[in-house]
Amino acid sequence: MAPIARLLLLALLSTALTISSGSGDGYTINGRVKIPQGLGTKGFALPGKTSNVKVILNGGQIVTYLRPDGYFSFQNIPAGTHLIEVAAIGYFFSPVRVDVSARNPGKVQAALTENRRGLSELVLEPLRDEQYYEIREPFSIMSVVKSPMGLMVGFMLVVVFLMPKLVENMDPEEMRRAQEEMRNQGVPSLASLLPGGGRN
Amino acid sequence: MAIRSFLILFILFFFSSLNPILSLYEDQVGLVDWHQQYLGKVKQAVFHTHKTGRKRVVVSTEENVVALLDLRQGEIFWRHVLGSNDVIDGIDIALGKYVITLSSGGSILRAWNLPDGQMVWESSLRGPKHSKSLLLVPTNLKIEKDNIVIIFSNGRLNAVSCIDGEVLWEKDFEGESLEVQQVIQPPGSNLIYVVGFASSSLFEMYQINALNGELLKHESAAFSGGFLGEVSPVFSETVVALDSTGLILLTVSFQNGISFQQTPISNLVKDSFGPAKIIPSSVTGIFAIKMNAVTIVIRVTDENKLEVVEKTNHETSISDALPVSEGQQAFALVQRAGPEIHLRVKLAHNWDDNLLKESVKMDQHRGLVHKIYINNYIRTDKSYGFRALIVMEDHSLLLLQQGEIVWSREDGLASIIDVTTSELPVERDGVSVAKVEHNLFEWLKGHMLKLKGTLMLASPQDIAAIQSMRLKNSEKSKMTRDHNGFRKLLIVLTRAGKLFALHTGDGHIVWSYLLQSLQKSKVCQHPIGLNLYKWQVPHHHAMDENPSVLVIGKCGPSSDAPGALSFVDTYTGKELSSLSLVHSVAQVIPLPYTDSTEQRLHLLIDADKHAHLYPKTPEAISIFERELSNIYWYSVEDDNGIIKGHALRGKCTGEVADEVCFDTRELWSIVFPSESEKIIATVTRKLNEVVHTQAKVIADQEVMYKYISRNLLFVATVALKGSGEIGSVTPEESWLVAYLIDTVTGRILHRVTHHGSQGPVHAVFSENWVVYHYFNLKAHRYEMSVIEIYDQSRADNKDVWKLVLGKHNLTSPISLYSRPDVITKSQSYFFTHSVKTIAVTSTTKGITSKQLLIGTIGDQVLALDKRFLDPRRTVNPTQAEKEEGIIPLTDSLPIIPQSYVTHALRVEGLRGIITVPAKLESTTLVFAHGVDLFFTQLAPSRTYDSLTDDFNYALLLITIVALVAAISLTWTLSERKELQENWR
């Protein structure tokens, strides 16, 4: 247990001093990735295991991984402005701009590039979780009705149940005339259906 | 035809306006896509089997992968793909629960939790100078109850605590020319020997206390003959080395002062063949040397006498020592002989007896055995059994046990060099085909299940049944061509020189072939595979021929190394012929001409700027000579910053008398100022891309003409200072210039400078546009820009009267020599992620709208609609522009999680994305490769020309039945009613 506590202490000390000057020619960037519990657990196939999270410096110059407590560090980094990205399946992280200044080492200057929010310490949290799959709409009557087949059935129903009503509401005299016309003509031809065609 | 395409366009517009997002439901995973995980060629393997429970093995590979495998089936428990420049130097297991990896030239030491792959600690080691990196995990060496790891790297010896990675002590070896060769820890002692050479003729030995790093003894002795190559430790205080001529073996003993004992190799073997090389082994008292193709195993006796125990012409691999009971060591030797491999396991001190001797049948196309790792287990009768993990020449990994192959992994597929596709055979009578649908009843039953699924009435068992039914769909892995063109063969060339054919349906390997022309041989020590081209695509008048591919390789990394060609039939997977070229291969140009057997003409340009035509047939030459004056190409010399245009002059003159050799001439050259511009990216259009129409109808019924030319080249240059990594330069010192160059005339059509930007640049060119990704230092974000190029010379053709009166210039010849009248439009947007590669979807007729496929740094592939990268986007589009589909301008490109084509998967180590059109216009096939392989089908504008797999035939049937029933019911009802009316 003791060594783990020592490690924790070490890590805690190092976040207070996010950028420390290293023993050699470069600096060390220490930071932490924090994935809130509860986020991204619903309907998600692969739980965001911290062992699969990669932290990437300057588009692939250095790739590092997270310790069990979420801390990471880049060592031997020259002074300048750097970009840190976090690749984690299921989460959207904003890249972070980190300034490592040669003049005043230890000063933290980090900002999310997506929304230009400054960070007082290098704790990276996902902006949102990523849902890679569409969610199936639960079965609803409306979706069936809206489908082409549903529309067909609906039309049929209208014809079956509303047309007789329409016929009933017709003037009986007009009805008789129409029936007579039908009898006279026999099978209605296409010409009679065309506007003006049925007039003669 | 016009009507049809208009209809398609209409439908397309209709659908694309409905839902621009491509998306996938979770239960659709695996329907059309597949994902395969690989490791790469295994560099080192460490078994973890000494406890009861799961038998596992940790491996590190040449693709910078560290992984834990199940020894029973070869499945991956966990895997980490380290950064591309984080090469693994060594791995081991410490404390029985941590995997220790040393990487990045010995400067990063990491410990991973063995069961789950979680990183436990990481430490960075530095040292005074560059050196060999050695990792040593002593079994029972403790400092204050702390197990330690000994690392020699960068000229410094470190002892690191296993528990937290803290450096307990360090010791520098700063001797000017000291090259440390070995770090030896005699078992059971607290001493460490560091041995090496200094100033090429001095043997140095340092004895160090492992507990505190104190130097106990330092001795050195000169040997006038000098040293060559590596040393092999034979005993804990004796090593074997070679003198600088490679002819004399030196046994160096440093127990009491350093003593050399010379043994000329000619004394050991009668017919010696020139300089030898030591193959280091960790077996006590045994080492091996190699002279040309002959391997000699030598035993060192207690009096440091050498004796040859085996001499063989076969390529032999020797495993590391495996401690078995009572301080004994076992080791394995493996050799290939014809169709079999012979495996022998021996005890180190007893050469004459074999503990195990087995012969295993091995596929010829796996080649030689490159590496072997052994592990033992105790059989039920208390005797030792051995299992061997072997790495073959084709980079595959196999486990042998009891004379059989227990499992094999095709890890060569982790390093794909090039990909092409081939059609499957046409379905004919006699071509055996898997049973399609068993009978109508089962078909209906399946669809009833599906219906239940859509109505959400299905029980969990039903859902499982539906899922397995969909995944098992026998249609998709059939070995014949399908109507929609979804089934194809992906032909891939791997770094090992092996050709694989993968089926697009489920990704299984149809055939594989180890190309002899790309194998190490006496003539060619370091063959390299270069490219893969479609050689013969039988189409109209060569239907009986099988399609074939051309594999181009060369012998060695230098630019004037001779090339090698080989032609492989893609149906049978057999090599048709192979050619060893006398000339080198600098550039390959597939020409747009084919001969009567549909063999495509290829032009190979060598380092001396001669062009060689293949195939070497009189017919091909006559076709080629007709088109001689129409062939242009360009070459890029990124080191000098020169782009040159070339054309052909005529048959070769001079000493090379060859029918198919042609002289070339330089047409033009563009020289970039070397101090301010460095070429970092060039990209051109895909040769086989199809463009449906040149005209683009924009709002207000206006027409714009795309400038479509196959000879456009996009070039990106950066300031010399900005060519380094991000963060190494300030915005003021860096700029990026993008050019569009016509490669026939060398004319620069467009040039744009992005101040304060730098590379890396990833670009894709399609139709009349180019999209490129770069880093904006001022905003400190990545940016993507689009340039679209339009032809203005046709702009006046809009007038209908001119067309009617024939005063248009549509029929006037187009020549690249006339000054093109073009305009360009461009726009830039922010993009969140770093990018590894960009590709674009391609369809058969080029009607379907395009999507960009962006391989992100997180090894995912994002599909981004081209409409987001339209230079005509404005903040407030007019009504007409909105109807056209123009999206309001935003400063950054959206990342919609549902449009990741790889969904929740990663294509680890992503290197390339290839798109292939299917026969169905709406669909494109996408293959992404890296350490993993991923394949899927994409429909950028949805499948507007076919029903989806999800289409429910049962629902359709039921509806029809219901309709018919309703009709007959109402019919009878009305009849009855009429009858009653009549009775009344």
Short mmCIF file of N, CA and C in Angstrom, two decimals, chain B residues 50 53 69 219 296 357 458 592 627 777 856 875 881 981:
data_model
loop_
_atom_site.label_atom_id
_atom_site.label_comp_id
_atom_site.label_asym_id
_atom_site.label_seq_id
_atom_site.Cartn_x
_atom_site.Cartn_y
_atom_site.Cartn_z
N HIS B 50 3.76 -20.14 -15.42
CA HIS B 50 4.20 -20.95 -14.29
C HIS B 50 3.19 -21.06 -13.17
N GLY B 53 -3.82 -21.77 -13.83
CA GLY B 53 -4.72 -20.78 -14.41
C GLY B 53 -4.41 -20.60 -15.86
N LEU B 69 -1.39 -12.55 -25.23
CA LEU B 69 -2.19 -13.50 -26.00
C LEU B 69 -2.55 -14.70 -25.14
N GLU B 219 38.40 -4.03 -15.67
CA GLU B 219 39.57 -4.57 -16.33
C GLU B 219 39.43 -4.36 -17.81
N ILE B 296 26.47 -22.99 -38.21
CA ILE B 296 27.30 -23.93 -37.45
C ILE B 296 27.00 -23.73 -35.97
N LYS B 357 11.67 -34.53 -30.47
CA LYS B 357 11.97 -34.39 -31.88
C LYS B 357 10.67 -34.54 -32.65
N ALA B 458 -40.16 -9.06 -30.11
CA ALA B 458 -39.29 -10.24 -30.05
C ALA B 458 -38.73 -10.44 -28.65
N PRO B 592 -3.25 4.39 -69.82
CA PRO B 592 -4.67 4.11 -70.08
C PRO B 592 -4.89 3.27 -71.34
N GLU B 627 0.91 6.31 -79.29
CA GLU B 627 0.54 7.30 -78.27
C GLU B 627 1.76 7.99 -77.67
N LEU B 777 -0.84 27.86 -36.64
CA LEU B 777 -0.11 28.17 -35.40
C LEU B 777 -0.69 29.36 -34.66
N THR B 856 -8.52 9.81 -38.18
CA THR B 856 -8.08 10.71 -37.12
C THR B 856 -6.96 10.09 -36.30
N VAL B 875 -22.49 32.84 -44.42
CA VAL B 875 -23.10 32.83 -43.08
C VAL B 875 -24.62 32.79 -43.21
N GLU B 881 -29.98 29.40 -52.39
CA GLU B 881 -28.79 28.62 -52.03
C GLU B 881 -29.14 27.53 -51.03
N GLU B 981 -80.95 -4.97 -50.28
CA GLU B 981 -81.63 -3.81 -50.86
C GLU B 981 -82.67 -4.29 -51.87
#
